[in-house]
Tab-separated table of N, CA and C in Angstrom:
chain	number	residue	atom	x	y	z
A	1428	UNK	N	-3.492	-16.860	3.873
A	1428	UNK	CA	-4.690	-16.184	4.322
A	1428	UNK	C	-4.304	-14.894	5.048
A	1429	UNK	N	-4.978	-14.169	4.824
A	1429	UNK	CA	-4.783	-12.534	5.492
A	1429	UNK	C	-4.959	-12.657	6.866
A	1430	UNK	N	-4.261	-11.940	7.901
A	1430	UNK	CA	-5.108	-11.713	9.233
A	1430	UNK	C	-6.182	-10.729	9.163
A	1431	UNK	N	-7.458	-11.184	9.373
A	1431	UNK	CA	-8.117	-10.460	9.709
A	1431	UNK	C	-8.233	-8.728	10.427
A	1432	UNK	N	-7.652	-9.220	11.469
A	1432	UNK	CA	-6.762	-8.143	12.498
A	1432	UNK	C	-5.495	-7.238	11.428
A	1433	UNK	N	-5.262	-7.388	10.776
A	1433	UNK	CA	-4.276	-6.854	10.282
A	1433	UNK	C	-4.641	-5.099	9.831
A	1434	UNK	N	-5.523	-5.031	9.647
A	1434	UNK	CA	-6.248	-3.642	8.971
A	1434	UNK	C	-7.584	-3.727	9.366
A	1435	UNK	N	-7.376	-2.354	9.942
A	1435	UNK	CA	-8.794	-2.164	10.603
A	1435	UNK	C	-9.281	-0.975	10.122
A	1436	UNK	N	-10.631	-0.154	10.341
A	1436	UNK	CA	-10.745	0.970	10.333
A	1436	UNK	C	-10.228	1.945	8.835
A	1437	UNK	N	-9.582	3.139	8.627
A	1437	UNK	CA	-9.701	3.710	7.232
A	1437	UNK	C	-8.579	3.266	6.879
A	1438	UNK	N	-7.450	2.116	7.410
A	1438	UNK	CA	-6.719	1.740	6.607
A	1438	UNK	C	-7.017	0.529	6.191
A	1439	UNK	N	-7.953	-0.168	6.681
A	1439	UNK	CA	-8.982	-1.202	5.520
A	1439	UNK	C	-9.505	-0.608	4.709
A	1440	UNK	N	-9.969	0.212	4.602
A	1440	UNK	CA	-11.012	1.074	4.035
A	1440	UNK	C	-9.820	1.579	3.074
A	1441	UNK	N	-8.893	2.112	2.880
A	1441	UNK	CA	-7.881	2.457	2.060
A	1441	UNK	C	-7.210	1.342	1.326
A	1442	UNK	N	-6.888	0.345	1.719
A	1442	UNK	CA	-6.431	-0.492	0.716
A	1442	UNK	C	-7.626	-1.092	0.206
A	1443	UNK	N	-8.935	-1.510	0.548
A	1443	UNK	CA	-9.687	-2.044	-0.198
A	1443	UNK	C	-9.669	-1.201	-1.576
A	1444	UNK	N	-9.802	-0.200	-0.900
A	1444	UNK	CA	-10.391	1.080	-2.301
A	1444	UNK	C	-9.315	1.136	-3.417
A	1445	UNK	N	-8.369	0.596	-3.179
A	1445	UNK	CA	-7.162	0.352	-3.956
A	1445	UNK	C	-7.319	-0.547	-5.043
A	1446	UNK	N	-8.250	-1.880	-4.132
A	1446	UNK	CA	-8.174	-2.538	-5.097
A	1446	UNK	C	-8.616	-2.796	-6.485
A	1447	UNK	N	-9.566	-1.930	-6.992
A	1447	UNK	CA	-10.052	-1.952	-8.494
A	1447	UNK	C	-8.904	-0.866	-9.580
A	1448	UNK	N	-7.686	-0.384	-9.093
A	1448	UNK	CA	-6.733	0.248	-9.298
A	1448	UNK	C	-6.220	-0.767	-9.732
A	1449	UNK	N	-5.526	-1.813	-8.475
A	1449	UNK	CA	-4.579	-2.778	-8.266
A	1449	UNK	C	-5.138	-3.845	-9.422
A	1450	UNK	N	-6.515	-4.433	-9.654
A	1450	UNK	CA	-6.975	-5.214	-10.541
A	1450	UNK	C	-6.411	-4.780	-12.135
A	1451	UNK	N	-6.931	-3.477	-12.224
A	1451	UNK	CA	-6.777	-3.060	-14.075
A	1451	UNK	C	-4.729	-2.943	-14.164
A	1452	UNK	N	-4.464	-2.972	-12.603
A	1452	UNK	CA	-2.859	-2.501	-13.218
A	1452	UNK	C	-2.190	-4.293	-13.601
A	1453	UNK	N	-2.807	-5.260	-12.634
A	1453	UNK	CA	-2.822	-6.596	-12.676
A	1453	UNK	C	-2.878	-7.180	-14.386
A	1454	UNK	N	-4.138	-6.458	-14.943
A	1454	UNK	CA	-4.692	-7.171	-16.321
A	1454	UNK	C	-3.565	-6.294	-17.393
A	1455	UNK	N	-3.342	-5.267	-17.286
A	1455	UNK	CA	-2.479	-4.231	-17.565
A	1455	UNK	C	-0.778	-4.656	-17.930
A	1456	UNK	N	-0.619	-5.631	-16.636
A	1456	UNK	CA	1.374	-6.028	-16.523
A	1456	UNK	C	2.033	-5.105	-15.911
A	1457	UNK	N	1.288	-4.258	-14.876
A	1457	UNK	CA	2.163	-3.085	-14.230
A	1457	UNK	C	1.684	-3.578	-12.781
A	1458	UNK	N	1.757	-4.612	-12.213
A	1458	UNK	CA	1.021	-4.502	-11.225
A	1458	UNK	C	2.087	-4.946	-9.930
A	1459	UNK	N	3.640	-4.836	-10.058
A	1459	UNK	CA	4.566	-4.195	-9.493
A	1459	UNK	C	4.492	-3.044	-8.956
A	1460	UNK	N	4.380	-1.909	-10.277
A	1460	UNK	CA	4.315	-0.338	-10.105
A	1460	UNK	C	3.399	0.001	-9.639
A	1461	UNK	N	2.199	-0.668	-9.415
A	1461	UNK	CA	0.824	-0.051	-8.948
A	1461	UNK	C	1.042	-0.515	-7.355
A	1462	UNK	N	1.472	-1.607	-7.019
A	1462	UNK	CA	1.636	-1.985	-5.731
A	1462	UNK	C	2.741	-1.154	-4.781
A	1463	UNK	N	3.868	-0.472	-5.572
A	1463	UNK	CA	4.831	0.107	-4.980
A	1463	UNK	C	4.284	1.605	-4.693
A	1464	UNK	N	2.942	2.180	-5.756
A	1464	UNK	CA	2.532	3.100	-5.533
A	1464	UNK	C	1.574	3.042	-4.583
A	1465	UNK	N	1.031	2.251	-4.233
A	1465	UNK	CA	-0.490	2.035	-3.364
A	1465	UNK	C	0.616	2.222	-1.838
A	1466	UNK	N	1.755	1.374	-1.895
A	1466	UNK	CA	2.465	1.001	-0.715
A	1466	UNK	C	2.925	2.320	-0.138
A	1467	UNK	N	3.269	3.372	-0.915
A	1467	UNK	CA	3.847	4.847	-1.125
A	1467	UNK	C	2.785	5.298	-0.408
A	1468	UNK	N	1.431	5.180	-1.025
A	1468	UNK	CA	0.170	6.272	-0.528
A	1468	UNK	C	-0.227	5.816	0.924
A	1469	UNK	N	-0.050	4.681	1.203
A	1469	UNK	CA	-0.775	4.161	1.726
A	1469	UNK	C	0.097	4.645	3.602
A	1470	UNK	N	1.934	4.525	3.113
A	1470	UNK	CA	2.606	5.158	4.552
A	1470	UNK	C	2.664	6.766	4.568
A	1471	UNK	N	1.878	7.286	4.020
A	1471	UNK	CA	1.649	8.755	3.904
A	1471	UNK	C	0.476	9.131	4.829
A	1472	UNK	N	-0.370	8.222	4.565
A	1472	UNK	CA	-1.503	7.890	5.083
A	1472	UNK	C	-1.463	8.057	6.692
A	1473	UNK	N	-0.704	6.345	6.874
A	1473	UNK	CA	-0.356	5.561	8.092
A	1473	UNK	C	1.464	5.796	8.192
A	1474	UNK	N	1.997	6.397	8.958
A	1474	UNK	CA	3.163	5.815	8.980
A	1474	UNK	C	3.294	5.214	9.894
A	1475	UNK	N	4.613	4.624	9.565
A	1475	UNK	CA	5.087	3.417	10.316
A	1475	UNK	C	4.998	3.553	11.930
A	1476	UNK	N	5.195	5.008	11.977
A	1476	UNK	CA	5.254	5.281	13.653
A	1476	UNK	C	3.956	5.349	14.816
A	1477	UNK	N	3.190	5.636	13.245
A	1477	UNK	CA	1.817	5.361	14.122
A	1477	UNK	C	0.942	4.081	14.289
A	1478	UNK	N	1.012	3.633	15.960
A	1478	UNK	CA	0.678	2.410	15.840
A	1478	UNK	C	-0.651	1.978	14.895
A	1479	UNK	N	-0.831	0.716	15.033
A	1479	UNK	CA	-2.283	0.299	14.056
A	1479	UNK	C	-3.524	0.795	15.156
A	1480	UNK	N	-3.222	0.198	16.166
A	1480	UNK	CA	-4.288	0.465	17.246
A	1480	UNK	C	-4.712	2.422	17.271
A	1481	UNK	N	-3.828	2.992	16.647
A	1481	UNK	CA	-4.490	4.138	16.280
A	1481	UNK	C	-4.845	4.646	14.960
A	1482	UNK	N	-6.022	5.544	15.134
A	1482	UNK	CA	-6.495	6.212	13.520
A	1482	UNK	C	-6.054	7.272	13.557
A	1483	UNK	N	-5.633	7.726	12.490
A	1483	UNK	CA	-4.976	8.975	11.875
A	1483	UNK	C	-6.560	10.151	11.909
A	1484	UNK	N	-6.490	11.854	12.112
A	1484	UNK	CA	-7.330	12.568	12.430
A	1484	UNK	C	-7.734	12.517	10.772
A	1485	UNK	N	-9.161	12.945	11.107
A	1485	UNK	CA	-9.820	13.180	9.727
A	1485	UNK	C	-8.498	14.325	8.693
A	1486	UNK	N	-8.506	15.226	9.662
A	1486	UNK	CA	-7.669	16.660	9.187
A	1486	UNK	C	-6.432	16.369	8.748
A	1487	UNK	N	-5.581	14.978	9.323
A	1487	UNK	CA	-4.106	14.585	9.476
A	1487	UNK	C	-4.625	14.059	7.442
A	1488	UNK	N	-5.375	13.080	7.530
A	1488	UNK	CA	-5.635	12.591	6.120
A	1488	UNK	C	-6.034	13.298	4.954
A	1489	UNK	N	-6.833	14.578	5.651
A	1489	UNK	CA	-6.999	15.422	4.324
A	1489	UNK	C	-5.773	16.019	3.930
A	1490	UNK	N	-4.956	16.317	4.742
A	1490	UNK	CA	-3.535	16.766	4.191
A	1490	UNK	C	-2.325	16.501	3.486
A	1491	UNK	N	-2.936	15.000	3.406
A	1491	UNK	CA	-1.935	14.142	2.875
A	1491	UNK	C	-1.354	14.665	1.614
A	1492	UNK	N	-0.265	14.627	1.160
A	1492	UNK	CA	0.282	15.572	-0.184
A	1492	UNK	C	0.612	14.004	-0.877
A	1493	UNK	N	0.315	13.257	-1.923
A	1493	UNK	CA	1.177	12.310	-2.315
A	1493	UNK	C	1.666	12.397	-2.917
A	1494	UNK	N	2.257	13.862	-3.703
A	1494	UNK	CA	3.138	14.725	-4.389
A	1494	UNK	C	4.346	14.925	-3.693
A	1495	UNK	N	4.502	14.758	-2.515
A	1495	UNK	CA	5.366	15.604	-2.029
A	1495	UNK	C	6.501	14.328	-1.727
A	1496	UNK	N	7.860	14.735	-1.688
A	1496	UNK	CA	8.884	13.681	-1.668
A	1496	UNK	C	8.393	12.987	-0.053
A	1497	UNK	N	9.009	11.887	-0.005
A	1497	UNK	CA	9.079	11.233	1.027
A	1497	UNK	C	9.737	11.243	1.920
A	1498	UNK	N	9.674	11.195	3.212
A	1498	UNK	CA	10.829	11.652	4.483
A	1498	UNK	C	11.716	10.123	4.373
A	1499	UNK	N	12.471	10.811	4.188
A	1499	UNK	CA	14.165	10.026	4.332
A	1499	UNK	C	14.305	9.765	6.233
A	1500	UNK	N	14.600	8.536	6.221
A	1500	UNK	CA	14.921	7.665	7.495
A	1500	UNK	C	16.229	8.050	7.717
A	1501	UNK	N	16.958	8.764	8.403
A	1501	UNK	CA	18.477	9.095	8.626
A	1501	UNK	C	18.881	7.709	9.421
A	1502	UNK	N	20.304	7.385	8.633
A	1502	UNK	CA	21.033	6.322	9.083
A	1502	UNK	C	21.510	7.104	10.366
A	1503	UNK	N	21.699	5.990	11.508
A	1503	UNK	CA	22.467	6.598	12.635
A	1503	UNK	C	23.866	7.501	12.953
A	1504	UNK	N	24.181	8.154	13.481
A	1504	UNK	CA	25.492	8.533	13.269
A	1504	UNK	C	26.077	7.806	14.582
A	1505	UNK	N	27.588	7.225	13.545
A	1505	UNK	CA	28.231	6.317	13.626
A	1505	UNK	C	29.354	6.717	15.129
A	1506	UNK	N	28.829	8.323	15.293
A	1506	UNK	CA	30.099	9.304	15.804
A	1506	UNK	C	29.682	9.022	17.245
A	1507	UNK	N	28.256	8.458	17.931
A	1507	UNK	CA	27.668	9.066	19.222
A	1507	UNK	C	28.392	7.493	19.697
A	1508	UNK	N	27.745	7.187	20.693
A	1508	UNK	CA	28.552	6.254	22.200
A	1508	UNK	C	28.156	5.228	21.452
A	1509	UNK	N	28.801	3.973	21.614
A	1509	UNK	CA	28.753	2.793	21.280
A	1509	UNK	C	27.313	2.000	22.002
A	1510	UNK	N	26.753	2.752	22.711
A	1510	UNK	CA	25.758	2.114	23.553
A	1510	UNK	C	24.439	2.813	22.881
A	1511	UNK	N	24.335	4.311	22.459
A	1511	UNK	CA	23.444	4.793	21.604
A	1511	UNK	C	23.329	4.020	20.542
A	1512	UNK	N	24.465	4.210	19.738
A	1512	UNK	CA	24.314	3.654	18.405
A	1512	UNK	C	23.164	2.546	18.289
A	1513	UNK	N	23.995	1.809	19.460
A	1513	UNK	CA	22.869	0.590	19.197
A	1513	UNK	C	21.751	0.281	19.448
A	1514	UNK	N	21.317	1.287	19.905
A	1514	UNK	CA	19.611	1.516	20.608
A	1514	UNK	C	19.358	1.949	19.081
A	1515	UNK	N	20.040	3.075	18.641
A	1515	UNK	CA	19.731	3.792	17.346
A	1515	UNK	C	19.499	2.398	16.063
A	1516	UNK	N	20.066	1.732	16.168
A	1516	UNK	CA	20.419	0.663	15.494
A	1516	UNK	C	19.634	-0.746	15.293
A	1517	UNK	N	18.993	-0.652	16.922
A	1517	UNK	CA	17.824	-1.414	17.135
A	1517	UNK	C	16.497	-0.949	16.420
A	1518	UNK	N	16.337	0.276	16.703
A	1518	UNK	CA	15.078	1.184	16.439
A	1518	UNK	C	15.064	0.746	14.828
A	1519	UNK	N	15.987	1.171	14.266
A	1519	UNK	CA	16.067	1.137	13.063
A	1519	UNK	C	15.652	-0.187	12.343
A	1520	UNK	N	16.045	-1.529	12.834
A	1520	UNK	CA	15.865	-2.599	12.435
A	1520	UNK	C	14.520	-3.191	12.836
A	1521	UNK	N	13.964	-1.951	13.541
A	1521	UNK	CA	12.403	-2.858	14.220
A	1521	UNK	C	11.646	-1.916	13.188
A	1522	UNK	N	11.692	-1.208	12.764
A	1522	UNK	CA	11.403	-0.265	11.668
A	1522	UNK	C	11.218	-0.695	10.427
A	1523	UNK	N	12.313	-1.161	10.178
A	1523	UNK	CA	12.565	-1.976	8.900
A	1523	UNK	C	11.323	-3.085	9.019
A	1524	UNK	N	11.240	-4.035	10.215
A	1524	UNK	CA	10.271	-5.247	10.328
A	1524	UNK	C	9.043	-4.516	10.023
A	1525	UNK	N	8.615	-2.984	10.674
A	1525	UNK	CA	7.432	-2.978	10.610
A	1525	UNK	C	7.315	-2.538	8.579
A	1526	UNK	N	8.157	-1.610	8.316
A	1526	UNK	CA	7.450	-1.679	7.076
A	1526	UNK	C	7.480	-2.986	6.031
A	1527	UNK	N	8.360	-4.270	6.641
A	1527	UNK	CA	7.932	-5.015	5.532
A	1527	UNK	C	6.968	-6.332	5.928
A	1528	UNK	N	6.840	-5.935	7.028
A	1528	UNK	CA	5.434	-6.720	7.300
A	1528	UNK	C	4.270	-6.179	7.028
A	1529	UNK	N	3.967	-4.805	7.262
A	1529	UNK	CA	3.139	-4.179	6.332
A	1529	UNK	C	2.888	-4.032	5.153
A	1530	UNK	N	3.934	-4.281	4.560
A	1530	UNK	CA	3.770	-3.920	2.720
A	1530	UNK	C	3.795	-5.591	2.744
A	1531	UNK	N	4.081	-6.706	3.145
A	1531	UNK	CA	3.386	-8.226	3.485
A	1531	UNK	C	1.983	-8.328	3.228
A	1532	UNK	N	1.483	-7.847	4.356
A	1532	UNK	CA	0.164	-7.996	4.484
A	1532	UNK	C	-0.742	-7.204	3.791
A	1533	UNK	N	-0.546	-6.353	3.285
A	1533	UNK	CA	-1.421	-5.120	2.487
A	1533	UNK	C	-0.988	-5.614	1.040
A	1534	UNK	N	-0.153	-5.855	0.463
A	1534	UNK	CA	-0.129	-6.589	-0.644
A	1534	UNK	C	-1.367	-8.054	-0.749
A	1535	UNK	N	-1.183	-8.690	0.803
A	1535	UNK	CA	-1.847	-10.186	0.847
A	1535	UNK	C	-3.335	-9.547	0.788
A	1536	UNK	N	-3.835	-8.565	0.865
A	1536	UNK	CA	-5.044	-7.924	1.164
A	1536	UNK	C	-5.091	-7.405	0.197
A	1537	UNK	N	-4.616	-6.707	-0.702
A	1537	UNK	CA	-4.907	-6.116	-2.398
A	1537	UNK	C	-4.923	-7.413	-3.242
A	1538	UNK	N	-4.616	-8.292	-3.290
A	1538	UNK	CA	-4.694	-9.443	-4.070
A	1538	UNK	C	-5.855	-10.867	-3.769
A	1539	UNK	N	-5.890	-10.570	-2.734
A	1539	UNK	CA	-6.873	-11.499	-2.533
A	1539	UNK	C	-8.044	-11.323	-2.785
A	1540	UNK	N	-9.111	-12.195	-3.769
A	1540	UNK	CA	-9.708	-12.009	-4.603
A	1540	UNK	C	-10.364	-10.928	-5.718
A	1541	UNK	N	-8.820	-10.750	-5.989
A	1541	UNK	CA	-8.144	-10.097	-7.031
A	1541	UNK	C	-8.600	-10.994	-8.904
């Protein structure tokens, strides 16, 4: 079952709208590629850095390019203090949790009654 809480506001409103996309790519046999693309549009949208408890500006969303390459996450450099790194290192791995609990739950929310 979905959390409720999980999507609120225009990023409910964005994956719902997904879903009659997500259905024909389903009946289709592409519905991998349609999910990896929705997942694409969808942190363009929202990224990861911006909490849920906030909405993105009307103006921030009209700008959205989903043409445009994607920002690359730089691995830490390996060179700074052993005590950075690992803050750097932490960040990184709480990062990681948030996007795959998101692409979790927004998948569990494009499919359900699908």
């Amino acid at each position: 079952m979905v959390n409720p809480g999980a999507f609120q506001g225009s990023r409910k409103s964005f994956l719902l709208g997904e879903r009659p996309s997500y259905s024909i790519a389903v009946e289709g046999g592409y519905a991998a590629d349609a999910l990896a693309l929705i997942q694409r549009r969808y942190f363009k949208r929202y990224p990861v850095e911006l909490p849920h408890t906030v909405e993105p500006s009307e103006e921030f969303l009209g700008n959205v390019d989903d043409d445009a390459p994607d920002v690359e996450v730089p691995e830490p450099d390996p060179n700074v203090g052993e005590e950075e790194y690992m803050v750097v290192l932490d960040r990184l791995a709480e990062r990681r949790k948030l996007v795959s609990y998101r692409k979790a739950v927004s998948c569990a929310l494009l499919i359900s009654k699908v």
